[in-house]
Short mmCIF file of C-alpha atoms in Angstrom, two decimals:
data_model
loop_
_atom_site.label_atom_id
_atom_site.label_comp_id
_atom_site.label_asym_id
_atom_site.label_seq_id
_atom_site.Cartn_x
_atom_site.Cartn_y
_atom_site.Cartn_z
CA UNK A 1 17.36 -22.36 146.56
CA UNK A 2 17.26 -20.67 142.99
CA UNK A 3 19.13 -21.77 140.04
CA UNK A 4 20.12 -19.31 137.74
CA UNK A 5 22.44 -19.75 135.18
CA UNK A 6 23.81 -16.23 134.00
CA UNK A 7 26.39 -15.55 130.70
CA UNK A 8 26.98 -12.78 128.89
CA UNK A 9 28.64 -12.05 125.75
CA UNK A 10 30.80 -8.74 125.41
CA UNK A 11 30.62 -6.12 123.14
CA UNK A 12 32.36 -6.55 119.59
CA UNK A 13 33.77 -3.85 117.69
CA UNK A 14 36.42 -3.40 114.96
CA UNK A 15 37.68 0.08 113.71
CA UNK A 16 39.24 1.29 110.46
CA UNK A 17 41.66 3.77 110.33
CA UNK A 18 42.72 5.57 106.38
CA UNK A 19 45.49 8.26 107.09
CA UNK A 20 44.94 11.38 105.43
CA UNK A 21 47.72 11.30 102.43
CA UNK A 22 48.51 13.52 98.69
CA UNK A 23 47.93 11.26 95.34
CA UNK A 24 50.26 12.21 92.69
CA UNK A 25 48.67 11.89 89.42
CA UNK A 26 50.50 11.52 86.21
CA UNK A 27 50.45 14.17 84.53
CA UNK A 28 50.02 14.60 80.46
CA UNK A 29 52.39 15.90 78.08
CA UNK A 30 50.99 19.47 77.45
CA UNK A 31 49.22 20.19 73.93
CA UNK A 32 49.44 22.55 71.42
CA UNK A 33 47.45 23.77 68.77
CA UNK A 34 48.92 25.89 65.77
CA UNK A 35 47.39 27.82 63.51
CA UNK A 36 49.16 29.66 60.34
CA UNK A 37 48.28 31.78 58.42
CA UNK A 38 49.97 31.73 54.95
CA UNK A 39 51.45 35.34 53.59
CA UNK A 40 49.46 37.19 51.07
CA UNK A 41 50.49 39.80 48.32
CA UNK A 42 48.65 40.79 46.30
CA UNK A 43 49.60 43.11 43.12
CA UNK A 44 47.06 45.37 41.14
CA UNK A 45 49.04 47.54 38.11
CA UNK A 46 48.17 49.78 35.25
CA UNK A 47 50.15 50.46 32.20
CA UNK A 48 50.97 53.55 31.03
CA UNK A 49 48.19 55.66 28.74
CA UNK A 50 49.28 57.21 25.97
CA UNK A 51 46.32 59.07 24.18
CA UNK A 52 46.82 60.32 20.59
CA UNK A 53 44.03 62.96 19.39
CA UNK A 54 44.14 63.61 15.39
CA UNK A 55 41.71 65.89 14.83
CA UNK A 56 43.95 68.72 13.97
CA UNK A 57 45.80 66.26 12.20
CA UNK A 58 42.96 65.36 9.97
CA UNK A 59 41.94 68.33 9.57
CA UNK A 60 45.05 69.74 7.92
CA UNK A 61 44.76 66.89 5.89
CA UNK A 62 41.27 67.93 4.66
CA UNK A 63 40.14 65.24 6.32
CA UNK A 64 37.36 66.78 7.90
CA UNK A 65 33.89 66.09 9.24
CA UNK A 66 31.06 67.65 7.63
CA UNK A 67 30.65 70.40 10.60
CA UNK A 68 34.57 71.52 9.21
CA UNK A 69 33.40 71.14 5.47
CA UNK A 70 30.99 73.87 6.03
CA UNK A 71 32.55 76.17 8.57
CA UNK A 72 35.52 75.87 5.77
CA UNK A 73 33.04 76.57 2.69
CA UNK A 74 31.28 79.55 5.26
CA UNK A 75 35.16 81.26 5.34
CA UNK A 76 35.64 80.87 1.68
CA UNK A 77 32.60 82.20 0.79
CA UNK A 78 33.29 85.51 3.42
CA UNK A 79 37.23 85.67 2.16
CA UNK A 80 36.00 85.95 -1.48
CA UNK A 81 33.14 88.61 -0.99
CA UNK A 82 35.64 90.82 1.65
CA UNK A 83 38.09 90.18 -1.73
CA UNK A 84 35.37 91.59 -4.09
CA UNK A 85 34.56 94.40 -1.57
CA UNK A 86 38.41 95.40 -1.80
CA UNK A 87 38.67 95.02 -5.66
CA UNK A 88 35.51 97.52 -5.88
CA UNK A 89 36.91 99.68 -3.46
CA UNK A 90 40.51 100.13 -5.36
CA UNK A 91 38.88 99.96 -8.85
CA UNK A 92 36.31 103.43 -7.47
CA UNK A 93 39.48 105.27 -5.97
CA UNK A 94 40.84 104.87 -9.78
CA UNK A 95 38.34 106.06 -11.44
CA UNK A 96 38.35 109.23 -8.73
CA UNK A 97 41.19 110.26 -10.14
CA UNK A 98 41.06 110.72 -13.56
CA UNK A 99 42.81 113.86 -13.60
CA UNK A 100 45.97 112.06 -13.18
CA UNK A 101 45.71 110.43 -16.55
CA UNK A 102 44.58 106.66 -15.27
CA UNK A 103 41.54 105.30 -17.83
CA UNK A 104 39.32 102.53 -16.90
CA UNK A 105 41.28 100.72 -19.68
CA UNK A 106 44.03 100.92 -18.73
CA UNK A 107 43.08 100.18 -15.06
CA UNK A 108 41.27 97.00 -16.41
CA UNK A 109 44.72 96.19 -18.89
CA UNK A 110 46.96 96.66 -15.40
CA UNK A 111 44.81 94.10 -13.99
CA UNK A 112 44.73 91.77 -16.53
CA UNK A 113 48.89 91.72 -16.32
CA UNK A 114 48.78 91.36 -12.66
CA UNK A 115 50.26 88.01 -11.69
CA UNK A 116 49.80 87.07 -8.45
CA UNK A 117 52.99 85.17 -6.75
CA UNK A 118 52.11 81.88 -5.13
CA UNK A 119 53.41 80.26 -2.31
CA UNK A 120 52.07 76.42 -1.64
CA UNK A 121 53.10 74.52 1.26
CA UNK A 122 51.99 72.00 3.36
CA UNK A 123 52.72 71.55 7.03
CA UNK A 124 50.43 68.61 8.84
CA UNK A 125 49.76 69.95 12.03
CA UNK A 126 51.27 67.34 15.26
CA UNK A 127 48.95 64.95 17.22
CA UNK A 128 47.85 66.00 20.58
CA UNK A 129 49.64 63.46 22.65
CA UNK A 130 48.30 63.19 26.24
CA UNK A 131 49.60 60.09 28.72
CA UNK A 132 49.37 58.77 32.07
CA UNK A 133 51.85 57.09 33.68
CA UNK A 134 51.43 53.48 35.03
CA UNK A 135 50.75 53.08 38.30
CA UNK A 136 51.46 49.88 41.09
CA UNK A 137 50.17 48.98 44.36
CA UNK A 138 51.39 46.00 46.51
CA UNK A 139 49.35 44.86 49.13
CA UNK A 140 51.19 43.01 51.40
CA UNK A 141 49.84 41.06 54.85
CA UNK A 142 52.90 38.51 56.28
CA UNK A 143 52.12 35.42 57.83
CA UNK A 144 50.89 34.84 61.56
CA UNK A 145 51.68 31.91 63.94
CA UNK A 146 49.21 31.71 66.52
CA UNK A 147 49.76 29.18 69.24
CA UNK A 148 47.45 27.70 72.34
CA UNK A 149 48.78 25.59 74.73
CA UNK A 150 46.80 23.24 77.03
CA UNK A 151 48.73 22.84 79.57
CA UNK A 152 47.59 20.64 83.34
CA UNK A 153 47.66 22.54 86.03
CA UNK A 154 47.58 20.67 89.08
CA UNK A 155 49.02 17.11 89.47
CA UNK A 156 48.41 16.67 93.60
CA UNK A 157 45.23 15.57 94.87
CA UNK A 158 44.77 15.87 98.57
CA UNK A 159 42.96 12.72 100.48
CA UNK A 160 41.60 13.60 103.65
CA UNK A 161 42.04 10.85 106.33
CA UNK A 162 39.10 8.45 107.66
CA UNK A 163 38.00 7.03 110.68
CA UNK A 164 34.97 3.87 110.65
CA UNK A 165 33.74 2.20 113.45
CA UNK A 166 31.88 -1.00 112.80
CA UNK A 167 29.67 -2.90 115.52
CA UNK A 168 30.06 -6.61 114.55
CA UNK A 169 27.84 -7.31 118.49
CA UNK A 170 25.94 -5.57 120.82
CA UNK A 171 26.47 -6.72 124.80
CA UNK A 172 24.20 -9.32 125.71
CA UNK A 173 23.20 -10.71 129.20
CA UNK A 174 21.42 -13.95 129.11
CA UNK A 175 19.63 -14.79 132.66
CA UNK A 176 18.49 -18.67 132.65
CA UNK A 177 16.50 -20.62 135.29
CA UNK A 178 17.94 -23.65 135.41
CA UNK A 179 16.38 -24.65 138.94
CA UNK A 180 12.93 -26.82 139.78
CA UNK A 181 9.65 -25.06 139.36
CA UNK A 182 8.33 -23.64 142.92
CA UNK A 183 4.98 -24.44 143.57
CA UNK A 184 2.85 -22.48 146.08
CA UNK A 185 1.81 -24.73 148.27
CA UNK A 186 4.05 -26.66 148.40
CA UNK A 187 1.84 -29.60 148.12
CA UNK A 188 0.38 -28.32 144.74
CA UNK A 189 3.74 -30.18 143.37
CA UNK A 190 3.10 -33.40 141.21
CA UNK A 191 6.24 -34.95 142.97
CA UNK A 192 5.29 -33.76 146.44
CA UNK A 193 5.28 -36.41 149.14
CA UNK A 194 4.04 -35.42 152.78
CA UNK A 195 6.34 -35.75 155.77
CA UNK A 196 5.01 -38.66 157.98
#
């Protein structure tokens, strides 16, 4: 009769289960950053220009340049030969008419007794007075705030669930022999003993 001894061992498991759940993280205080930008103004004037321009002035003052000293001595000169021209000119229309008792004596003694009548004045002549008026410009440019805010946007995070299987043993099935050796013959067996 065989002897076999048979166990087994079942199979071990253990399972871990995470349920799917929503994490709440803290959120932040939201930043800001600022910038300004100060005001500017700025402010660009001229005065007034007042331009005074003598040179009529001087020159009634005799205070001329040398250009004036000889257009003036060119007029003289001219004045005094047209007055020659004209003192010829009356002295020969005289002397034409003789017949109406007029010598050139007494032409030249009428002359002589001729006294001119003087007038002397003086009048400065004005400045030439040219201006321009002042002028202002303001540029202006106000201040500007600019602002950015960092602010978080989401503060759920979603978890999905989990499912693990872990095999801590496989199934086993042990077969032992736990009976005498059978020997074939029979008689082949160290403890065999023949029937009398």
């Amino acid at each position: 009769m065989l002897a076999l001894e048979i166990t087994s061992r079942p199979l071990e498991w253990e399972f871990k289960i995470e349920p799917a759940r929503l994490q709440m993280r803290q959120s932040e205080n939201p930043s800001m950053d600022m910038d300004h930008t100060p005001s500017d103004m700025k402010i660009r004037s001229r005065n007034i220009e007042v331009q005074l321009d003598g040179t009529a002035l001087r020159a009634s003052l005799e205070h001329r340049t040398i250009g004036d000293f000889m257009d003036q001595a060119g007029q003289k000169g001219f004045d005094g030969a047209q007055k020659a021209k004209q003192e010829a000119v009356q002295f020969g229309n005289a002397i034409a008419h003789i017949e109406d008792g007029i010598t050139i004596g007494e032409y030249a003694r009428q002359k002589a007794l001729e006294q001119p009548t003087t007038y002397q004045f003086f009048i400065p002549a004005p400045y030439d007075i040219s201006w321009k008026p002042n002028e202002q410009q303001i540029d202006y440019q106000p201040d500007e705030l600019s602002f950015d805010w960092k602010v978080e946007e989401s503060l759920l995070d979603f978890v999905p669930g989990s499912f693990t299987i872990n095999i801590l043993q496989r199934p086993e099935v042990d077969i032992k022999y736990v009976g005498k050796p059978i020997y074939v013959p029979p008689s082949s067996a160290p403890d065999f003993e023949a029937e009398a």
